[in-house]
Short mmCIF file of C-alpha atoms and ligand atoms in Angstrom, two decimals:
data_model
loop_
_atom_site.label_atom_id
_atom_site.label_comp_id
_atom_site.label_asym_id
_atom_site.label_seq_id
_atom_site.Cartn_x
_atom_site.Cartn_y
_atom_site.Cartn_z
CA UNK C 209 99.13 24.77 -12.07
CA UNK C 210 97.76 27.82 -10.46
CA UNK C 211 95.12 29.96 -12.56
CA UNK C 212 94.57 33.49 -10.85
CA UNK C 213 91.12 34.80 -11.37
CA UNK C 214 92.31 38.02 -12.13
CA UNK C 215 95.91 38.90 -13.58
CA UNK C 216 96.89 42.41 -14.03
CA UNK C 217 100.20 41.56 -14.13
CA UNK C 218 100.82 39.66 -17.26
CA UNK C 219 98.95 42.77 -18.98
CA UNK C 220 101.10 45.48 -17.28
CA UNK C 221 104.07 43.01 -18.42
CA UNK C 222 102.71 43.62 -22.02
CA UNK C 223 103.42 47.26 -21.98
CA UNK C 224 105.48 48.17 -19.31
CA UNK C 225 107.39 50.94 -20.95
CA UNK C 226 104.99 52.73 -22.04
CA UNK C 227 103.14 52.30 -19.11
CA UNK C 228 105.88 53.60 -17.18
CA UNK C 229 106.92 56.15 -19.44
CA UNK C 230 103.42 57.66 -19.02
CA UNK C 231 103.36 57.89 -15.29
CA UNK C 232 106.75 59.49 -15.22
CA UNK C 233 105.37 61.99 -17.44
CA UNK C 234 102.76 62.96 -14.69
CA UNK C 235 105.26 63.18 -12.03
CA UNK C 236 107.78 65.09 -14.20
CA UNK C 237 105.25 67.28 -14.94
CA UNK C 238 103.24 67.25 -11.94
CA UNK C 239 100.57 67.39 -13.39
CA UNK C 240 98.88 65.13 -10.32
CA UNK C 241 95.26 66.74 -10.39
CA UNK C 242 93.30 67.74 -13.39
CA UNK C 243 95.70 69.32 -16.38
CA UNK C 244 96.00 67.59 -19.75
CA UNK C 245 96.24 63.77 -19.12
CA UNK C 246 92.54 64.04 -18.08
CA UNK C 247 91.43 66.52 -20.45
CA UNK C 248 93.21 63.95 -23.03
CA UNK C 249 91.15 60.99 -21.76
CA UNK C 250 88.35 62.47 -20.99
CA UNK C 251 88.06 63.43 -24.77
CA UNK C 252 89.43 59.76 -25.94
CA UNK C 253 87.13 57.71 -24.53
CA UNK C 254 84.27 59.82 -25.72
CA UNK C 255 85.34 60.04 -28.96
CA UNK C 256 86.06 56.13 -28.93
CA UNK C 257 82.93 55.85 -27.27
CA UNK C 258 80.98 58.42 -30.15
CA UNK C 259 79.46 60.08 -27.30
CA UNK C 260 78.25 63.93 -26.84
CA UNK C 261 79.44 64.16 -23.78
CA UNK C 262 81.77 62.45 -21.25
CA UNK C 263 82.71 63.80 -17.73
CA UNK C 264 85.27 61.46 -15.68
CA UNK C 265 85.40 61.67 -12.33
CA UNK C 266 86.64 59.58 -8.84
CA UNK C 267 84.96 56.00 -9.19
CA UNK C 268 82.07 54.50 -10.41
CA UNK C 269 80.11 54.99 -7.45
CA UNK C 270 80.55 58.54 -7.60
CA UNK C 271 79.24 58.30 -10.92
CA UNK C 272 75.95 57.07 -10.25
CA UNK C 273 75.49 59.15 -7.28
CA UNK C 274 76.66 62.63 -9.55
CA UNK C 275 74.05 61.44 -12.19
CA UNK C 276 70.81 60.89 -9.73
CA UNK C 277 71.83 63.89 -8.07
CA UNK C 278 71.94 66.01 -10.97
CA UNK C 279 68.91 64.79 -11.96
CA UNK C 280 67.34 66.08 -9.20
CA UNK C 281 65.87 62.92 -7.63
CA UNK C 282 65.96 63.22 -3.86
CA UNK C 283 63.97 62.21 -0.92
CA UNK C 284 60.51 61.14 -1.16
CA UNK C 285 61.76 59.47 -5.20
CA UNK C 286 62.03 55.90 -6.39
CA UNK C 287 64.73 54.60 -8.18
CA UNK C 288 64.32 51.06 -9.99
CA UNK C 289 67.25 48.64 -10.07
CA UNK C 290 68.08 45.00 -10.52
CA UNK C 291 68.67 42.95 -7.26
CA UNK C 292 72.06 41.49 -8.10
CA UNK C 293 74.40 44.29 -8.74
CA UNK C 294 77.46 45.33 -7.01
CA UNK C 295 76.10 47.66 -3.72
CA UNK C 296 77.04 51.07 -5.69
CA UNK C 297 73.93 50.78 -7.70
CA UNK C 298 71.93 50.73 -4.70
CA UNK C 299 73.49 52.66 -1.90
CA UNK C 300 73.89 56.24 -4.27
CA UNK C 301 70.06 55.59 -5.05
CA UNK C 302 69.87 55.92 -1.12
CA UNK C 303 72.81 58.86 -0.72
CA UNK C 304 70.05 61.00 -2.69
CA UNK C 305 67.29 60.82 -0.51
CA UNK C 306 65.54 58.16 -2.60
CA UNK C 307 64.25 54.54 -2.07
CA UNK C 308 65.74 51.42 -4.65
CA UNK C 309 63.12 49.73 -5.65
CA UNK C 310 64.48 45.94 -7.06
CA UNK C 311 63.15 44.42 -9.77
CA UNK C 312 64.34 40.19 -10.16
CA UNK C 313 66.19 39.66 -13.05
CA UNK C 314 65.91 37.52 -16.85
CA UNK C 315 67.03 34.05 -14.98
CA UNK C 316 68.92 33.41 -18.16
CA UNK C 317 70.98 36.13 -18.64
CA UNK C 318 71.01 37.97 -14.93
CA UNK C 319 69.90 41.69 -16.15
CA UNK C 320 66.72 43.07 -14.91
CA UNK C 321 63.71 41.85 -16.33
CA UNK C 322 61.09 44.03 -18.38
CA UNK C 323 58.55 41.68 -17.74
CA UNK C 324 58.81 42.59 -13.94
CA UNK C 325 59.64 46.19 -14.71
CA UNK C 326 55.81 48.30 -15.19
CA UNK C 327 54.62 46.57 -11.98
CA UNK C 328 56.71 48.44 -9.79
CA UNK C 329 56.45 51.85 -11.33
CA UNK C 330 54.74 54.12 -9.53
CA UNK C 331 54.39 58.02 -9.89
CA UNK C 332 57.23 58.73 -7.44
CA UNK C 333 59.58 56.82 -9.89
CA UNK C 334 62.58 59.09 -11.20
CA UNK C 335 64.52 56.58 -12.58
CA UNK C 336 65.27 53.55 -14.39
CA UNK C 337 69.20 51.97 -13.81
CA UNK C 338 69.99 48.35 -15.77
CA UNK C 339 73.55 46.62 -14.88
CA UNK C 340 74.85 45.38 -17.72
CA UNK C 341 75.82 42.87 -15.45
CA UNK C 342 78.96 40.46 -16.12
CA UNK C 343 79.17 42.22 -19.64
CA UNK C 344 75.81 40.86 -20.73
CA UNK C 345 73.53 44.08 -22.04
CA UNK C 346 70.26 44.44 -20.39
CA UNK C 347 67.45 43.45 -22.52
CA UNK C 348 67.33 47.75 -23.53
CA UNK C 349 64.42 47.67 -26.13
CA UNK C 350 61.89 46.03 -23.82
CA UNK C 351 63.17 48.75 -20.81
CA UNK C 352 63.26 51.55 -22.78
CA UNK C 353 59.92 51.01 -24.51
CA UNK C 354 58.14 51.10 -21.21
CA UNK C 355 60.39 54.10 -19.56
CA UNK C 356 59.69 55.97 -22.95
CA UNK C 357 55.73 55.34 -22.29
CA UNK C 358 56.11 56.48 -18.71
CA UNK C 359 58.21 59.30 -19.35
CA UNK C 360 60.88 57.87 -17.07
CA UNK C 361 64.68 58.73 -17.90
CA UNK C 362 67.18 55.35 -18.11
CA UNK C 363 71.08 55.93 -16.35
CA UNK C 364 72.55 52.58 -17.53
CA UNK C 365 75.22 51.08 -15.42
CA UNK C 366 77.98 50.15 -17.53
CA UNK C 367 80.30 49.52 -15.05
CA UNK C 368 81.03 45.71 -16.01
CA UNK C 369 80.45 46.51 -19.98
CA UNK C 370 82.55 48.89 -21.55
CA UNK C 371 81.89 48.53 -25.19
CA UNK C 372 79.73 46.23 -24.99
CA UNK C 373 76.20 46.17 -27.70
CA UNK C 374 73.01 45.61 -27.98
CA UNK C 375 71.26 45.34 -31.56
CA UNK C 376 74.68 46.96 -32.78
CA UNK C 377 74.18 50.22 -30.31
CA UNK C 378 77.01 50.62 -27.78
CA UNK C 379 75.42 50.10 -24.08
CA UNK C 380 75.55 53.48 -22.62
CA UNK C 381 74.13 55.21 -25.28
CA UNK C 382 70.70 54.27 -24.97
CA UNK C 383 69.79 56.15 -21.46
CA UNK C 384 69.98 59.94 -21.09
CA UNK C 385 73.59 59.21 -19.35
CA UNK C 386 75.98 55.89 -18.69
CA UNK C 387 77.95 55.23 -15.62
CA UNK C 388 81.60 53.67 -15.95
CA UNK C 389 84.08 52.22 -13.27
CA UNK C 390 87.18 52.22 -14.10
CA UNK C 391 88.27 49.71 -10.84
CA UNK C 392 91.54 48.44 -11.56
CA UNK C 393 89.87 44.43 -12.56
CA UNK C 394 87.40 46.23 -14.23
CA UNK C 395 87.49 45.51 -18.25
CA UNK C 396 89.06 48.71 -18.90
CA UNK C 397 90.81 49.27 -15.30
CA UNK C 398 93.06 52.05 -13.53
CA UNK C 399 95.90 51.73 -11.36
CA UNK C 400 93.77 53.15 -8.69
CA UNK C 401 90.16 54.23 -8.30
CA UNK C 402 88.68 56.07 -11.43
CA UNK C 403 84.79 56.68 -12.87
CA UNK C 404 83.26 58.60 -15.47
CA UNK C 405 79.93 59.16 -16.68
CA UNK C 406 78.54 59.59 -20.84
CA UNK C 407 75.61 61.86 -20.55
CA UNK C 408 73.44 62.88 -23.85
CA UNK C 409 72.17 66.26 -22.37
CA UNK C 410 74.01 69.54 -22.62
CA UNK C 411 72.35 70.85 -19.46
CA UNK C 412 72.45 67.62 -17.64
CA UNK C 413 76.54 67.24 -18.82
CA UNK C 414 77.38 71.10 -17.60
CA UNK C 415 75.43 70.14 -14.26
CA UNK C 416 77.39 66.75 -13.84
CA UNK C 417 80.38 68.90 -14.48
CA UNK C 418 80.00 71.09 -11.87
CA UNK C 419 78.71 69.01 -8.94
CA UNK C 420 81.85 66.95 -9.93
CA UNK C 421 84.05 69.66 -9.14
CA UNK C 422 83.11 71.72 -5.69
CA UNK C 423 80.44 73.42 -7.97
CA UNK C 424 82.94 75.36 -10.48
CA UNK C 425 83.89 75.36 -13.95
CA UNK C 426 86.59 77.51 -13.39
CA UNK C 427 88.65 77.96 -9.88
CA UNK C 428 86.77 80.08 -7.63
CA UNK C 429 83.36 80.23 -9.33
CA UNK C 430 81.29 77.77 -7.08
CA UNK C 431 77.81 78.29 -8.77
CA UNK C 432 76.86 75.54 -6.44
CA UNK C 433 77.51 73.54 -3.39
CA UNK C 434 79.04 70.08 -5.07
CA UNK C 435 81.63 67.27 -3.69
CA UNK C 436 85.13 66.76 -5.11
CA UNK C 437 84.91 63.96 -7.37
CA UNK C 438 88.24 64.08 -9.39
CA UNK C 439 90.47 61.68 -11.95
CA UNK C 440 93.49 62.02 -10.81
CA UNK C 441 96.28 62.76 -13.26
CA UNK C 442 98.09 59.11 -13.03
CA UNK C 443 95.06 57.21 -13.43
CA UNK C 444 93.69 59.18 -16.54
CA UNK C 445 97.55 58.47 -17.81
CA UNK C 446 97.04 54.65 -17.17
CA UNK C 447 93.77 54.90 -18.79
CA UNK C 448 95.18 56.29 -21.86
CA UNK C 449 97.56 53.75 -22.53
CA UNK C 450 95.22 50.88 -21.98
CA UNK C 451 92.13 52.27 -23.90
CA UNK C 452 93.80 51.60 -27.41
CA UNK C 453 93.66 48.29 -26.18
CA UNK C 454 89.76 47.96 -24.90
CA UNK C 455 88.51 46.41 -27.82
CA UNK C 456 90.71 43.56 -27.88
CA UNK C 457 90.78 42.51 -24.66
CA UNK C 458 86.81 42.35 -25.11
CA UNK C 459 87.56 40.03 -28.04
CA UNK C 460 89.14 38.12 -26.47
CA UNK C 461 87.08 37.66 -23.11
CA UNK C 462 84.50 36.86 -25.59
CA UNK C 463 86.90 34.25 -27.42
CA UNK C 464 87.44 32.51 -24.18
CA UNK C 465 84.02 32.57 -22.89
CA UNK C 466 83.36 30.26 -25.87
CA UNK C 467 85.96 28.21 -25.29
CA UNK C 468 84.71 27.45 -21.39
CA UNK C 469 81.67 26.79 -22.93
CA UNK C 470 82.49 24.07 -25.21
CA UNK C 471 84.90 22.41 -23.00
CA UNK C 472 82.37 22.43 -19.76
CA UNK C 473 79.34 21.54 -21.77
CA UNK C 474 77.39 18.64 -20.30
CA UNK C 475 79.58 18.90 -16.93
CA UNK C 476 78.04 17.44 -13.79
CA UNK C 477 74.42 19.74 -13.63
CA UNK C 478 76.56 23.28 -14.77
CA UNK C 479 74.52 25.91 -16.33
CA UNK C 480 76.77 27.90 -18.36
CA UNK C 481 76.67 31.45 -19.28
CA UNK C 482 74.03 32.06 -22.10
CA UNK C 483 74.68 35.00 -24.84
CA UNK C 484 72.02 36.75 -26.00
CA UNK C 485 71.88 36.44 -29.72
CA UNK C 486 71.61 40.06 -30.57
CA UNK C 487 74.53 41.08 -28.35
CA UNK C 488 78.13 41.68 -27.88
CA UNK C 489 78.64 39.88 -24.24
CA UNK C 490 82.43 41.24 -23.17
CA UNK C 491 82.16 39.11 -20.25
CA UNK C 492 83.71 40.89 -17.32
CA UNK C 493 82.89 37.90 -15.65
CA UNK C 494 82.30 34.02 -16.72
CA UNK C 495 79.50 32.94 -13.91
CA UNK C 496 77.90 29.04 -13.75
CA UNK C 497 75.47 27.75 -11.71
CA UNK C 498 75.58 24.40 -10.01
CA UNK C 499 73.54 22.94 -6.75
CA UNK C 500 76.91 22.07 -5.18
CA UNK C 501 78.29 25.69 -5.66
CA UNK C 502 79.77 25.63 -2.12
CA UNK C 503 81.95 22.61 -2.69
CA UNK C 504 82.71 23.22 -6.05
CA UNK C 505 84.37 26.53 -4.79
CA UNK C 506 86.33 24.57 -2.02
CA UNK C 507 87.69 21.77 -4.21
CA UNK C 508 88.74 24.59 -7.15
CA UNK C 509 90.16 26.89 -4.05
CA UNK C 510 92.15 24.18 -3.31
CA UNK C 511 93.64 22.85 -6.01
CA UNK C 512 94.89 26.47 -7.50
CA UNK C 513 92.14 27.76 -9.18
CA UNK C 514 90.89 31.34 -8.07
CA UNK C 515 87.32 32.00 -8.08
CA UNK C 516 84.43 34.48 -6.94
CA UNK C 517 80.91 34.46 -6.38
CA UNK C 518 78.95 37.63 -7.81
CA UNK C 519 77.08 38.44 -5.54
CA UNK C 520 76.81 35.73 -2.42
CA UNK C 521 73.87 37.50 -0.74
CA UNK C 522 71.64 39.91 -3.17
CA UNK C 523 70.88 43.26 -2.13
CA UNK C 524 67.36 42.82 -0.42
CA UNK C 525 68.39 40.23 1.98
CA UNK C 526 71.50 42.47 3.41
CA UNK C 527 71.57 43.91 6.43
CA UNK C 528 71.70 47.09 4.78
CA UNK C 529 68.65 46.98 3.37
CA UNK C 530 66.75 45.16 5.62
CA UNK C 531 64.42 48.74 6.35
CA UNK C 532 63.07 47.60 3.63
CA UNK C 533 61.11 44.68 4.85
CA UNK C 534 61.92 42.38 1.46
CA UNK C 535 61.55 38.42 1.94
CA UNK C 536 63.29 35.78 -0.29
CA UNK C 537 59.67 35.61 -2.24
CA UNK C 538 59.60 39.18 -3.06
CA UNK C 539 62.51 37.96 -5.77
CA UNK C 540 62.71 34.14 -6.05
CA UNK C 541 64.93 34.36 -9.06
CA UNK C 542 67.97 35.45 -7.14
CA UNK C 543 66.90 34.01 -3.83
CA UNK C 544 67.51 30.77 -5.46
CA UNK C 545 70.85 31.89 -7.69
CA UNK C 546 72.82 33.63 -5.07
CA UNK C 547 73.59 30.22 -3.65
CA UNK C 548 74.44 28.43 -7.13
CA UNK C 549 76.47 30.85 -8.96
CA UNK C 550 80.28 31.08 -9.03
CA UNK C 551 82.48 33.32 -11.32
CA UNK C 552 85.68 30.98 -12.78
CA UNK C 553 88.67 32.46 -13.97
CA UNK C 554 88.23 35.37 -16.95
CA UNK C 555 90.33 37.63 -18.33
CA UNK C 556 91.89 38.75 -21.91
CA UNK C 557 95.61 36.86 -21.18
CA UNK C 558 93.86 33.31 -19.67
CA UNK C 559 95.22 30.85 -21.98
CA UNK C 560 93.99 27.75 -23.11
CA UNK C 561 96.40 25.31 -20.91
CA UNK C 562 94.76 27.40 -18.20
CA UNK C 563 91.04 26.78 -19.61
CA UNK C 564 91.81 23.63 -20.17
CA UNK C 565 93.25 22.78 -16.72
CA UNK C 566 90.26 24.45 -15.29
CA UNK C 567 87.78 22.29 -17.15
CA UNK C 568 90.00 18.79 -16.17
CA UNK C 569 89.36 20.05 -12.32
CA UNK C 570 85.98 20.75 -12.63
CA UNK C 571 84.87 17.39 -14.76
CA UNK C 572 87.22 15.48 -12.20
CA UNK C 573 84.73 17.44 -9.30
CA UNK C 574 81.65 15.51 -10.64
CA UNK C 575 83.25 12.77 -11.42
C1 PLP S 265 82.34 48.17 -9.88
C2 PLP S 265 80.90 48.52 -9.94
C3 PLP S 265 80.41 49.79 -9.52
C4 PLP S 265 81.23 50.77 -8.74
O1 PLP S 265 82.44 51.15 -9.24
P1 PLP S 265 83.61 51.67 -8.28
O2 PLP S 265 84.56 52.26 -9.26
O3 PLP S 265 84.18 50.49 -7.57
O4 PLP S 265 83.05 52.68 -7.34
C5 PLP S 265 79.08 50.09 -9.75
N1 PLP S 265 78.24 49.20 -10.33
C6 PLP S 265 78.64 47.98 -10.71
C7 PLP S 265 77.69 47.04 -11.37
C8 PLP S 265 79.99 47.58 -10.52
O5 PLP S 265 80.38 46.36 -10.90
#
């Protein structure tokens, strides 16, 4: 049996003619750049999301950069984030000017932890960004209690949590704006590249707006230097047909979450996922832990079963970011995780002969 860790085909198979109709409509119409598809998402998903504002715009990496920027935080700012996050989270904290400051993260759950949070605050922090990371919300009472006291604004990273909640609040709406990928093996994924951000500001929404778009609201009026930062007609089309959908996909990433988790409990020394009790978890991705990570991935690898690791080397310990002088005991948490964890097969269409198969390979591993 093979078990893909990904498979967008099965779900395009689901709806292919409306799929297709919908992209035909863009090219009949073309309509490839800006026009109605993506004023018609744009106003969908914040509707469905029961947000003020929503402003899409090229990726998710653009998003996070469009929101710092906007904010104004440049050079000589620091911007806290978690140490296990996709790069994006980091590098547009850089692209302004300012320094990403990493805080370890909640060793159970793998979002940034509050009780590491006030220690590295200092008074050239601008910003606060939590990663909802594999779906899981960030622990956002705790963080926003302490940015609140320090007059700090939160931009939550939603990229990996679409709809996901925490105490029955939507992530995304707790910050003064949200930051969405919509990479196609993202929850709710494009056929291409595609972002948008939720922002709870008028100002800060009409500022995101322009710096989106060369600067202009309307063709010809730059009221400021910006980037070009655009959905593009066929993707907001794709995301329109799949939105309807979001919620249960989620359900069921959740459903079979549960399902790995009864059928790998007490497996060889595997630390499964743990879900918060006040959350929804939509579980973008189903990470373990186990000391023999390496040839766990080899013997799944070769017997069919696609799997990931999320992220092999944390952020501090890259190349990248080596200016920044961080050793492995600046953040033993991940230090320690980045060489256990491994993301198994998750998404909405896995069924349970695939689960199941999974589980036999894994139990017959430790065996
Ligand atoms: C995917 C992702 C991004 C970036 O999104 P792109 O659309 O690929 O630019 C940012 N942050 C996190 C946590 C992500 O997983």
């Amino acid at each position: 049996m093979q078990v893909p860790f990904v498979d967008l085909k099965s779900q395009y198979q689901s709806f292919k003619p409306e799929m297709d109709a919908a992209i035909q409509n863009i090219i009949d119409h073309t309509a490839f750049i800006g026009g109605k598809a993506v004023k018609d998402f744009e106003e969908a998903y914040r509707k469905e999301y029961g947000a003020p504002f929503f402003q899409s715009c090229a990726n998710g990496t653009d998003a996070i950069y469009i929101t710092l920027k906007m904010m104004g935080i440049g050079a000589g700012d620091e911007v806290i984030t978690q140490p296990n996050t996709w790069i994006s989270t980091a590098e547009t904290i850089s692209q302004t000017g300012a320094k990403p400051v990493f805080v370890d993260f909640e060793p159970d759950y793998y979002t940034l932890d509050p009780a590491g949070l006030e220690a590295k605050i200092t008074p050239r922090t601008k910003a606060i960004i939590p990663v909802h990371l594999y779906g899981q919300p960030a622990e956002m009472d705790a963080i926003m209690e302490i940015a609140n006291r320090h007059g700090i604004p939160v931009v939550e990273d939603c990229a990996q949590a679409h709809f996901a909640e925490y105490k029955g609040k939507r992530v995304g709406t707790f910050g003064v704006a949200a930051t969405f990928s919509f990479y196609p093996g993202k929850n709710l994924g494009a056929y291409g590249d595609a972002g948008g951000i939720i922002i709870h500001d008028a100002d800060l929404a009409r500022k995101i707006a322009l710096y989106a778009n060369h600067g202009a609201l309307k063709k010809h009026d730059h009221e400021i230097e910006g980037i070009n930062s655009r959905l593009d007609g066929v993707q907001a089309a794709v995301l329109s047909v799949k939105l309807p959908h979001i919620h249960k996909w989620n359900e069921q990433r959740l459903e079979n979450a549960k399902y790995y988790n009864e059928v790998l409990n007490g497996v060889g020394d595997l630390v499964l996922p743990r879900i918060k009790k006040h959350v929804k978890h939509i579980f973008h991705l189903y990470v373990v832990r186990t000391a023999r990570r390496d040839e766990l991935q080899d013997y799944l690898s070769q017997n069919g079963i696609g799997v990931g690791i999320h992220y092999p080397v944390a952020l501090p310990f890259m190349p990248a970011y080596s200016y920044l002088g961080h050793s492995e005991a600046d953040f033993p948490i991940v230090a320690k995780f980045q060489h256990q964890i491994l993301s198994l097969p998750m998404f909405p269409e896995l069924t349970t002969d695939q689960m199941d198969y999974v589980a036999e390979k894994i139990r017959a591993f430790f065996a």
